[in-house]
Coordinates of C-alpha atoms in Angstrom, one line a residue:
X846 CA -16.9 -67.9 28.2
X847 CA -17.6 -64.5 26.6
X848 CA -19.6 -63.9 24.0
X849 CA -17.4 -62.7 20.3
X850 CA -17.8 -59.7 18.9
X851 CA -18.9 -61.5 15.3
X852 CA -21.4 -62.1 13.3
X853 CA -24.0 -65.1 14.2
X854 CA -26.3 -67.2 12.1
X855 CA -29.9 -68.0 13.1
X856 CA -31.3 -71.4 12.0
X857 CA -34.2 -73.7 12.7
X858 CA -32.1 -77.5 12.3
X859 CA -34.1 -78.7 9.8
X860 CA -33.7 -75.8 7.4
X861 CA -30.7 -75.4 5.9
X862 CA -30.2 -79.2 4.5
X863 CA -32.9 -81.0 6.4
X864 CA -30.8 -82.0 9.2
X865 CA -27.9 -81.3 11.7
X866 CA -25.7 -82.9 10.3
X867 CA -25.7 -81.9 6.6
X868 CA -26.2 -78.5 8.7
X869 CA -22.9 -79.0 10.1
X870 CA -21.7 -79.7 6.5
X871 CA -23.2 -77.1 5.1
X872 CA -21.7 -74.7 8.0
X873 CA -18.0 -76.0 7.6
X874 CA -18.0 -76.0 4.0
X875 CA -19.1 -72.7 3.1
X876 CA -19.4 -70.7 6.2
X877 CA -16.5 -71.3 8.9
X878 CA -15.0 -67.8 8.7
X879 CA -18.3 -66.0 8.1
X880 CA -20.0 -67.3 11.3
X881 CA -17.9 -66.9 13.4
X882 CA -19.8 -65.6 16.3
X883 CA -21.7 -68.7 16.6
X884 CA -24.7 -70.5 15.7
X885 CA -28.3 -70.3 17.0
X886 CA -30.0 -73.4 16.6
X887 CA -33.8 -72.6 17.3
X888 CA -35.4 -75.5 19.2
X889 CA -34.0 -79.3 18.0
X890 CA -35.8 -80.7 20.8
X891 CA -38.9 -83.5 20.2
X892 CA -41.9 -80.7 20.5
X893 CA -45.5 -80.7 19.8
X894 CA -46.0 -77.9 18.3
X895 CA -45.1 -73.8 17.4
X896 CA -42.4 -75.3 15.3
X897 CA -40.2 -76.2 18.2
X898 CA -41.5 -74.2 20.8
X899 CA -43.5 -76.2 22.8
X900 CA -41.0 -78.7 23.7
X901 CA -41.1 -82.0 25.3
X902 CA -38.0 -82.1 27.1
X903 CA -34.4 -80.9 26.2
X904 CA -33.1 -83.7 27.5
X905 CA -33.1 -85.1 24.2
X906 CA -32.9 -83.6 20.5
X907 CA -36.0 -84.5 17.9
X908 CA -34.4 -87.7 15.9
X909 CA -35.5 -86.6 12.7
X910 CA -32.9 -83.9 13.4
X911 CA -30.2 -85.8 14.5
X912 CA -29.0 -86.2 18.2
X913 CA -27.0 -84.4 20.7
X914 CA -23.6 -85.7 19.2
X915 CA -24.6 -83.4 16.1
X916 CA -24.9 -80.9 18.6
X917 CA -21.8 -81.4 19.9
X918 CA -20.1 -81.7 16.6
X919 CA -21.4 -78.4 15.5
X920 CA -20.4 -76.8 18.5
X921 CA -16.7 -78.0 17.9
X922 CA -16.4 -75.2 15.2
X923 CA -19.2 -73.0 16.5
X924 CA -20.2 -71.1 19.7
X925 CA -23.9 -73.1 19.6
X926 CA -26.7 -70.7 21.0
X927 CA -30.3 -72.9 21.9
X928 CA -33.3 -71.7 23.5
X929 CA -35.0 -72.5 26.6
X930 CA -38.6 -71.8 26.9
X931 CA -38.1 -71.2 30.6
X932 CA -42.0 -70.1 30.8
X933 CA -43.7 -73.2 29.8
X934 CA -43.4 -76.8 28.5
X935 CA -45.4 -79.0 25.8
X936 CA -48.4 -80.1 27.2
X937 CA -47.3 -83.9 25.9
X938 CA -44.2 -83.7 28.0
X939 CA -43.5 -87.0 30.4
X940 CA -43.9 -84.4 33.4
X941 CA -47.8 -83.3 31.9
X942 CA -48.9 -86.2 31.0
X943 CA -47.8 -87.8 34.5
X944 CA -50.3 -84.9 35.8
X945 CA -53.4 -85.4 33.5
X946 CA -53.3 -89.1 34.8
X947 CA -53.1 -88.6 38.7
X948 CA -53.4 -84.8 39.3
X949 CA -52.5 -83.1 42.3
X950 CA -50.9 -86.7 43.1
X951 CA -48.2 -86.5 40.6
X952 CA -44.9 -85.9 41.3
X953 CA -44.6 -83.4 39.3
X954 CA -47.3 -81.8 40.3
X955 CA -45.8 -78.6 41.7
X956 CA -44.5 -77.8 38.3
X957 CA -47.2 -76.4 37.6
X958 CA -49.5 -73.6 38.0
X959 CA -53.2 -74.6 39.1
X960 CA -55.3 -71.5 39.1
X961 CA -55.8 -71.6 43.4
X962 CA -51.9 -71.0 43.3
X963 CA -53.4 -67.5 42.0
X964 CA -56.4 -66.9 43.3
X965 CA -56.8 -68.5 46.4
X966 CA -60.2 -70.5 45.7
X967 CA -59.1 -71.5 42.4
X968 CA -61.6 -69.3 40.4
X969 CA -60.4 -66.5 37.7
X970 CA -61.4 -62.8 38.1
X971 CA -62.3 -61.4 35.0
X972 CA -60.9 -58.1 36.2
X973 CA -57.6 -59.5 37.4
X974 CA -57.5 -61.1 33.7
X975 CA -58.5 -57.5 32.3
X976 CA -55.2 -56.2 33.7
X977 CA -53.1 -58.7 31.9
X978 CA -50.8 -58.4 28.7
X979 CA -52.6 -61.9 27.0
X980 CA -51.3 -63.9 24.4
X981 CA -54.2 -65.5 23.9
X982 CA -58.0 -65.0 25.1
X983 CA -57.7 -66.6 28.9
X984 CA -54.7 -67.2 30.2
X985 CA -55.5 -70.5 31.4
X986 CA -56.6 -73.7 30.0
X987 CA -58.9 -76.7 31.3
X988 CA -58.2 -80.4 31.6
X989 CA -59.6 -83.3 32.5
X990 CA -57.8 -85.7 35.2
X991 CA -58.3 -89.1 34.7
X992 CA -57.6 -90.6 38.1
X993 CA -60.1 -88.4 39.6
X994 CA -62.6 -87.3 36.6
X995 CA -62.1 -84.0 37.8
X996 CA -61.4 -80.4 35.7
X997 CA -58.1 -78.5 36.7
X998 CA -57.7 -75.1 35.5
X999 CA -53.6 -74.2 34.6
X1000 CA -52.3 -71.2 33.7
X1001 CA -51.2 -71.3 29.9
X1002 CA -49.4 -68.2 28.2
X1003 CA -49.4 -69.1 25.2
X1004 CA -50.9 -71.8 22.4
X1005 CA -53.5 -71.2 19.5
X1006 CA -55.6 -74.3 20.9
X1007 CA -57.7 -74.7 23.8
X1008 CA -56.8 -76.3 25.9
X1009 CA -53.0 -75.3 25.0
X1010 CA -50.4 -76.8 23.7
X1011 CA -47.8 -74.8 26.1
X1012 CA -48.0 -75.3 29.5
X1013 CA -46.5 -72.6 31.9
X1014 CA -43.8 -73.8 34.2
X1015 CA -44.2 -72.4 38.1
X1016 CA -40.4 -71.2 38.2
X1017 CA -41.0 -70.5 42.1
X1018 CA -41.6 -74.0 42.6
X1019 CA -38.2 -76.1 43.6
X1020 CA -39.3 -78.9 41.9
X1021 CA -38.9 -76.2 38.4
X1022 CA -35.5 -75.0 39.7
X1023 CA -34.1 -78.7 39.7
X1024 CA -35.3 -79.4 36.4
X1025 CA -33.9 -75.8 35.0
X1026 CA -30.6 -77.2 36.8
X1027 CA -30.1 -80.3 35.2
X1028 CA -31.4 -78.8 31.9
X1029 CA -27.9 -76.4 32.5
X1030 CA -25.7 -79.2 33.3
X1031 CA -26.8 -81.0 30.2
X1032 CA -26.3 -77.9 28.1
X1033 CA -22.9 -77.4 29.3
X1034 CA -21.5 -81.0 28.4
X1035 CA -23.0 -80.8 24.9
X1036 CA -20.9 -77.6 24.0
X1037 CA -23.5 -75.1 24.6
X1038 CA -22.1 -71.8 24.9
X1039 CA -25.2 -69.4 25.0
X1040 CA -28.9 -70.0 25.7
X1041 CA -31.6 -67.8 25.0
X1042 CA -34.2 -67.6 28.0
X1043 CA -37.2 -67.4 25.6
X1044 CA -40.7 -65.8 27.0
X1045 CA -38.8 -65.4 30.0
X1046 CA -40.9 -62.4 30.9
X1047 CA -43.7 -64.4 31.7
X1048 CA -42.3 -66.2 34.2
X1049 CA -43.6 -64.1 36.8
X1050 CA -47.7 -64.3 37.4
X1051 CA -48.4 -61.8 40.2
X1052 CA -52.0 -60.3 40.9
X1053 CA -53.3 -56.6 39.9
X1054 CA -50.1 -56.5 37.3
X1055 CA -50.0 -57.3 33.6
X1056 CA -48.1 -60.6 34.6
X1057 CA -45.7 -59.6 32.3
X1058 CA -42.4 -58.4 33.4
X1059 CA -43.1 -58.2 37.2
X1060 CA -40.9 -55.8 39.0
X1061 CA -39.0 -56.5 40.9
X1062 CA -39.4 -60.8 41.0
X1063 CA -38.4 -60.4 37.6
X1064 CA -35.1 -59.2 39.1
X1065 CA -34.7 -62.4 41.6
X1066 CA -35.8 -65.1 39.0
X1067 CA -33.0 -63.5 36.5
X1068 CA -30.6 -63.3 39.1
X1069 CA -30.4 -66.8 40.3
X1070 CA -30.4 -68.0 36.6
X1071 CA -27.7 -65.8 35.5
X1072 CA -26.1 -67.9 39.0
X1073 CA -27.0 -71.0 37.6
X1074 CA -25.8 -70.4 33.9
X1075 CA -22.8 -68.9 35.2
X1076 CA -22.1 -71.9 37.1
X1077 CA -22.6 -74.2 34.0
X1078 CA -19.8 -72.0 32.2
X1079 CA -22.6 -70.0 29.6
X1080 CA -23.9 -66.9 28.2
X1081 CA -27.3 -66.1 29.0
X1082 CA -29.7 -63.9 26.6
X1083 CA -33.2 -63.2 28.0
X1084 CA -35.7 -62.7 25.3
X1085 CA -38.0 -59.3 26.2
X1086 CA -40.8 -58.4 23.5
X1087 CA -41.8 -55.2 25.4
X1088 CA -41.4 -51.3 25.5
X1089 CA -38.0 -50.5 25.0
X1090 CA -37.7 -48.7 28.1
X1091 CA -37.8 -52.6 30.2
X1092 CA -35.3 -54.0 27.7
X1093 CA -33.2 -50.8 29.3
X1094 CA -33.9 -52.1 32.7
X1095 CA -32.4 -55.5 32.1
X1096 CA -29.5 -53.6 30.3
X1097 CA -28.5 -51.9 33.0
X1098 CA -28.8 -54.9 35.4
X1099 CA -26.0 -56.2 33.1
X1100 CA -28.0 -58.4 31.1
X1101 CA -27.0 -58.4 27.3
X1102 CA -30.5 -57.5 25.5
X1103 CA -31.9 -58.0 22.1
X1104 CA -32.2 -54.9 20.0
X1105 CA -35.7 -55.1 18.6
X1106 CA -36.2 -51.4 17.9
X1107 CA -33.2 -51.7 14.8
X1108 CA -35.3 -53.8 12.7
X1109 CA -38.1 -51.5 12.1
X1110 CA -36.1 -48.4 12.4
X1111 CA -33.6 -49.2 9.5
X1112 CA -36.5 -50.3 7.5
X1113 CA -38.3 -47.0 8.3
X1114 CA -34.6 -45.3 6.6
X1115 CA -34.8 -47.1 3.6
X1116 CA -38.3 -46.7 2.7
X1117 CA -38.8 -43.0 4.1
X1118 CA -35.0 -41.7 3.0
X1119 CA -34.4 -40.1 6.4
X1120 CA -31.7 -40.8 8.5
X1121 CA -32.9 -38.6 11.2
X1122 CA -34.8 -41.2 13.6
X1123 CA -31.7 -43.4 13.6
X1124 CA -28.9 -41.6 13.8
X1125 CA -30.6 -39.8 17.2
X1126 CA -31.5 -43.9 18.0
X1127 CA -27.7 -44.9 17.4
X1128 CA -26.6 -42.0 19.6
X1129 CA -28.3 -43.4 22.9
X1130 CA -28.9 -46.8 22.6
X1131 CA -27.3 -49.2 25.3
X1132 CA -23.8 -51.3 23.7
X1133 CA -24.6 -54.8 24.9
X1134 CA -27.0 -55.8 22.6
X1135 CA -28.1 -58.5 20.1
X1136 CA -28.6 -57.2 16.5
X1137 CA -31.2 -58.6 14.2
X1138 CA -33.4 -57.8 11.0
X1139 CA -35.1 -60.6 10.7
X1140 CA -35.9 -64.1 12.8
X1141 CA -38.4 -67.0 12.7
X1142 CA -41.5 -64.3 13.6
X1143 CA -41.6 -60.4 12.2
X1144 CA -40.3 -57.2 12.5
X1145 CA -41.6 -56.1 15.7
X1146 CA -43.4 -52.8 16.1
X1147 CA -46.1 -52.7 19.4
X1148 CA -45.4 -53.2 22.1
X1149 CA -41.3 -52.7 21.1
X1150 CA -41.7 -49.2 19.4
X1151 CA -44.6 -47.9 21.6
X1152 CA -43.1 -43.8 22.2
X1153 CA -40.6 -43.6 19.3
X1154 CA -43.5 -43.9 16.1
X1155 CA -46.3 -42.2 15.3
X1156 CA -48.6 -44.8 14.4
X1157 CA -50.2 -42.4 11.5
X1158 CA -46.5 -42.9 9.8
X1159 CA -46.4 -46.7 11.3
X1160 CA -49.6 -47.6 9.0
X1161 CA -47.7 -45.9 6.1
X1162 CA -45.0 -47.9 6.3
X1163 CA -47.1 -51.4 7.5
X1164 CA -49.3 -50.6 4.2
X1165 CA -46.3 -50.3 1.9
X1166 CA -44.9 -53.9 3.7
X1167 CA -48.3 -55.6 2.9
X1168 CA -48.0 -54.3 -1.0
X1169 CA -44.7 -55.8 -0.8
X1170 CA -46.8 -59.4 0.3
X1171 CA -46.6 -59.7 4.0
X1172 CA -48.7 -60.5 6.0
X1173 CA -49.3 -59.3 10.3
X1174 CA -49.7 -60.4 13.7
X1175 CA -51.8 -58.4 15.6
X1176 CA -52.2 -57.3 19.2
X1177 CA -54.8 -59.0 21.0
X1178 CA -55.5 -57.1 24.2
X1179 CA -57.6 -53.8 23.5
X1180 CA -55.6 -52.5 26.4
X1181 CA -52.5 -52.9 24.7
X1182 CA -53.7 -51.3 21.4
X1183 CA -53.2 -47.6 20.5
X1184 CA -55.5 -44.6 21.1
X1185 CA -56.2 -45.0 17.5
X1186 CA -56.8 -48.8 17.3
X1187 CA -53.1 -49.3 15.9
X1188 CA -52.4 -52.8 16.9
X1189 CA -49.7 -54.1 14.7
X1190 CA -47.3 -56.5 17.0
X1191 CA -45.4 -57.6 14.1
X1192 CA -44.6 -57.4 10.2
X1193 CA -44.2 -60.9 8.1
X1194 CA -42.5 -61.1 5.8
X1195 CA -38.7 -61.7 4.4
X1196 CA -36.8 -58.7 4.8
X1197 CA -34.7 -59.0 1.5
X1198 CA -39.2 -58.7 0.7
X1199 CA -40.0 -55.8 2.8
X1200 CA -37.3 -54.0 0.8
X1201 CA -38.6 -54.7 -2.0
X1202 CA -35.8 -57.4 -2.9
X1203 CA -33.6 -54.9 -4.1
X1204 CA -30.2 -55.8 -3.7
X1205 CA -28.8 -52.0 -2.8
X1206 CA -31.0 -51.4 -0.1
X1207 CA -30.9 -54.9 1.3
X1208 CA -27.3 -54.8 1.6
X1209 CA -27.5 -51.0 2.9
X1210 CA -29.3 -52.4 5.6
X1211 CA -27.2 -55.4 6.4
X1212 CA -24.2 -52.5 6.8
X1213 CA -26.7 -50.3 9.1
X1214 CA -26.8 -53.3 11.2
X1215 CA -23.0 -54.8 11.3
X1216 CA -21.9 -50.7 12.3
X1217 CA -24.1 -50.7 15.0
X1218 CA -23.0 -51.7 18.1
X1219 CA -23.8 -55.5 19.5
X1220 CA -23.8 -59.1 18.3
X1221 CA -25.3 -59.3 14.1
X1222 CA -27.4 -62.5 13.9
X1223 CA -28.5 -63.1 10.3
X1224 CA -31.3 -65.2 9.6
X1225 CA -30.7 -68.2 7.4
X1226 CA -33.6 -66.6 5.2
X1227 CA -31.7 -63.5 5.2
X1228 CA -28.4 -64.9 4.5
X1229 CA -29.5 -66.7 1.7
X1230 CA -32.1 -63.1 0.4
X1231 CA -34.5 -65.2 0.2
X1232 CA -38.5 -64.0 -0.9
X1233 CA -41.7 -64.6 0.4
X1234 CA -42.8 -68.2 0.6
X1235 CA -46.3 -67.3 -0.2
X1236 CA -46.6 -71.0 -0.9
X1237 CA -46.2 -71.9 2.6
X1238 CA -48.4 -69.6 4.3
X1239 CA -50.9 -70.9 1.6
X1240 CA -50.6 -74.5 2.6
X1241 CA -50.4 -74.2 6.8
X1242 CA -52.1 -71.2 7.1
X1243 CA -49.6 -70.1 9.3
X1244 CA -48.9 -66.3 8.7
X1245 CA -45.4 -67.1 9.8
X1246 CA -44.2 -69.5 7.5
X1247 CA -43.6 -66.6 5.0
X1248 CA -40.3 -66.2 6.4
X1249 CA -39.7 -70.1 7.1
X1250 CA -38.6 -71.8 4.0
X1251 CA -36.8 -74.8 4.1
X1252 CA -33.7 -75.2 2.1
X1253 CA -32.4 -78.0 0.3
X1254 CA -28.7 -78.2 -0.2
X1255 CA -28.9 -77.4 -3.6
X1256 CA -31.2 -74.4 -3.1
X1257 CA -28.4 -73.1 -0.5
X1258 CA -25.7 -73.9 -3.4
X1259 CA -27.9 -72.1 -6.1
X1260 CA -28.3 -69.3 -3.3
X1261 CA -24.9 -68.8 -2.9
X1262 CA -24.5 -68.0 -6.5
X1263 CA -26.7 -65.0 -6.3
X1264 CA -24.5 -61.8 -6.1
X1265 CA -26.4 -60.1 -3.8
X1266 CA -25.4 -63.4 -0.8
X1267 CA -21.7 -62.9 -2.1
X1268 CA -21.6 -59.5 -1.5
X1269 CA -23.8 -60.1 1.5
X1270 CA -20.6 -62.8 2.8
X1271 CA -18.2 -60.3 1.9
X1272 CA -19.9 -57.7 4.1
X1273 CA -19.7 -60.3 7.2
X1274 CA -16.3 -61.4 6.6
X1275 CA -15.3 -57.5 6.9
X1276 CA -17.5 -57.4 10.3
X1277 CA -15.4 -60.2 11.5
X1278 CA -12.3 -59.6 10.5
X1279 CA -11.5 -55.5 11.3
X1280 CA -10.5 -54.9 14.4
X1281 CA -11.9 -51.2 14.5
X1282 CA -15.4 -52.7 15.7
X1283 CA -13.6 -53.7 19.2
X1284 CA -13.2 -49.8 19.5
X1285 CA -14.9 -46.3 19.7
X1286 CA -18.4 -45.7 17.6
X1287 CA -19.6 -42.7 16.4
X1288 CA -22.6 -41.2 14.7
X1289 CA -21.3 -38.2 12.1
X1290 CA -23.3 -34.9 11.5
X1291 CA -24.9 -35.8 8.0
X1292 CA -28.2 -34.7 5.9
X1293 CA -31.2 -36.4 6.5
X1294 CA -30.8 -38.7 3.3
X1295 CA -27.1 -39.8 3.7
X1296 CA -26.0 -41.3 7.1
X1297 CA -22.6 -41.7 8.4
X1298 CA -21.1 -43.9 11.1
X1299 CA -17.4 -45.3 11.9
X1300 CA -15.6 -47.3 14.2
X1301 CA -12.3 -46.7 15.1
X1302 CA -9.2 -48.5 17.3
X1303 CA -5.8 -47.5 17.6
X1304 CA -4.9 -47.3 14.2
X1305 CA -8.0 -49.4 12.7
X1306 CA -10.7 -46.7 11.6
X1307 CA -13.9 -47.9 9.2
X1308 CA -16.4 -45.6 7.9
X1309 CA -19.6 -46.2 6.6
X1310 CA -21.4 -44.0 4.2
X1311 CA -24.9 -44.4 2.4
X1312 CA -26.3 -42.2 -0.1
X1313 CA -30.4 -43.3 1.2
X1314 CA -31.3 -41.4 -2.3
X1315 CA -29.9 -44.4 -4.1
X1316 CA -29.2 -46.7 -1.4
X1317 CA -25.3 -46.9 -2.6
X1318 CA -23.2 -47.9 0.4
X1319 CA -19.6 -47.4 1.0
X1320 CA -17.3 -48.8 3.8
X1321 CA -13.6 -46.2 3.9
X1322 CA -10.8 -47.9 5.8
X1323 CA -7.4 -48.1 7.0
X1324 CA -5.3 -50.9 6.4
X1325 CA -2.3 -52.2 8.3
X1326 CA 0.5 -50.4 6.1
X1327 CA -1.9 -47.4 6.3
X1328 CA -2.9 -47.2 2.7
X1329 CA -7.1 -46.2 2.7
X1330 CA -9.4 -48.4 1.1
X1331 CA -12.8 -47.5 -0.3
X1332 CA -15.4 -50.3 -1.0
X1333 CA -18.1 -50.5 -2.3
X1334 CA -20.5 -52.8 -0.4

């Protein structure tokens, strides 16, 4: 299958109704020709923690959710997009729990990463660890076997808790590469057309490197899953938080990337009323690309937009978000940090918020991001310009949740009635519908606080033109009988 040139929705399957199915009703009621590039569904699997990330298998979907004929049922009228945390599993998975009883006797054992598979008498090197790109303070976690009464040291990426709740998966191990199979093959008969290789470039843990994107094993893990996906009849989308210049790398080995420089760049546009870093970013950017403004973490800055800011101007613009009410994740590793100490990873915040909910230069940047070349996903937070959920943040003390609000069915309903989604819809149908985005893009000479950039077909041609001094946007085109069209977005 190939991926469609239209405009996706990203959801979590509790949040737009409570469930999948009153997500599928919600979906086919008021959204069948406005998504209809497909639906991400962030993790519906039983997990045990990270909201979904650290799953227990995906062999079955959480039943407060629903099951995988919702799944399927979604995916009658949808492209379905799910993730798979190819770099680790939930520490109370079957497969880890199996372990912590018997230890190197369990069968699935080789799964895993104990530290000698490292370091060949088991014991970390601080200097090794010193090199790395961490998520959190060690990269590895201890447990205690019961069988034996013994400690075993694992290698855990990620997780807030010690020992973690995410345990890495060793994906050189065959034992991983028959479980990543039937995982595939499951996928496939449940109507999934894309997956999402999340954290995928952590997969590879190779001494005196960052053990983060490992050239060139990177290369011959990606390969064989692109085999494998290929083989189940789906779209891959590996997910890279890193300097731009790797996302590049897996671009031009042919691998459709997620644009994560947009995001901050367009927000950059609106606030400063300069054009001038993004037009000269539109210009040279690779094609095959995932668009987005705004997903289930923040807008990301280091390590994505490491060589294109200066972080004097980054803290400018990170101050003005936190006025607005967000909130940051930080950068843990001093190594990874600035010169200057800058270590914002990401902003929080809702990014209808970050522009200070104001309706002209949300929507200018919703148009920024449907011109630009690639696949638009739109956040169901963004869809429905929704604020800061201060209240949530407050109760889990979870900097993320300010961007994670669950919606009833009537708040979607009440949502819909704002004019800012209608105009918002509007926009996305256009996307969808004009045929001039399956042709030729260009970036037009400008000043530095307008920006112009069209699209053009055979006879389709769309222009978009925003005046940044008042945020006004308007899309010019051509329609079938040749008459021109102005509209204001």
């Amino acid at each position: 299958m190939a991926v469609k040139n239209k405009v996706q929705l990203i959801t979590y399957p509790d949040s737009m109704g409570g469930d999948l199915k009153t997500l599928n009703k919600v979906l086919t009621q008021h959204f069948l020709d406005t998504f209809s590039g497909g639906i991400h569904i962030l993790p519906p699997f039983p997990s045990s923690g990270d909201r979904g990330f650290a799953p227990l298998t995906y062999f079955e979907i959480e039943p407060s959710f629903g099951n995988w004929e919702d799944i399927k049922a979604i995916g009658e009228n949808f492209d379905v997009l799910l993730d798979l945390m190819v770099n680790h599993i939930s520490r109370r998975s079957e497969y880890f729990q199996d372990f912590l009883k018997k230890g190197r006797e369990s069968e699935y054992a080789d799964l895993f990463i104990t530290l000698d598979k490292i370091w060949k008498d088991g014991k970390p090197v601080q200097q090794d660890i010193d090199k790395m790109f961490l998520r959190r303070k060690l990269p590895y976690s201890t447990f205690n076997i019961e069988k034996t009464g013994e400690t075993e040291k694992l290698w855990t990426t990620f997780g807030k808790t010690d020992p973690s709740e995410q345990i890495d998966l060793d994906v050189r191990s065959q034992k991983v590469k028959e479980l990543l199979k039937d995982i595939f093959m499951n996928f496939s008969k449940n109507n999934v057309s894309i997956v999402r290789l999340d954290a995928v470039g952590y997969v590879i843990k190779k001494l005196g490197t960052s053990c983060f994107f490992v050239e060139p094993e990177i290369y011959d893990f990606l390969d064989w899953i692109m085999e494998l996906a290929n083989s189940a009849g789906i779209e891959l989308l590996p997910e890279v938080h890193s300097h731009y210049s790797i996302q590049y790398k897996l671009a031009d080995h042919g691998f459709w990337i997620y644009d994560f420089i947009l995001p901050y760049t367009i927000l950059d546009t609106l606030i400063n009323k300069s054009s001038k870093r993004l037009s000269e970013y539109l210009k040279n950017r690779p094609a095959k690309q995932f668009t987005m403004l705004d997903c289930h973490d923040g807008v990301p800055v280091k390590p994505d937009m490491d060589g294109l800011i200066d972080t004097k101007d980054a803290r400018r613009l990170v101050d003005i978000c936190l006025e607005r009410g967000a909130n940051l994740s930080l950068i843990l590793s001093d190594e990874h940090k600035s010169e200057d100490g800058f270590d914002v990873h990401q902003i929080r915040g809702t990014y209808y918020s970050l522009l200070d909910c104001d309706d002209d230069a949300y929507l200018a940047a919703r148009s920024i991001q449907f011109f630009t070349p690639g696949i638009p996903q739109v956040y169901y937070v963004g869809l429905l310009a929704g604020e800061n959920d201060m209240e949530a943040v407050k109760a889990t003390g979870e900097g993320r949740e300010i961007n994670r609000h669950n919606y009833s069915v009537e708040e979607i309903e009440e949502a819909l009635d704002k004019e800012v989604v209608q105009r918002l819809i509007k926009l996305m149908k256009f996307r969808n519908e004009y045929d001039a985005f399956n042709g030729e893009f260009t970036v037009e000479e400008c000043p530095e606080d307008e920006l112009r950039i069209s699209w053009k077909k055979d006879d389709s041609h769309c222009s978009l033109h925003i005046d940044l001094k008042t945020n006004k946007t308007e899309i010019e085109y051509l329609k079938d009988n040749g008459e021109v069209v102005k509209y204001l977005v």
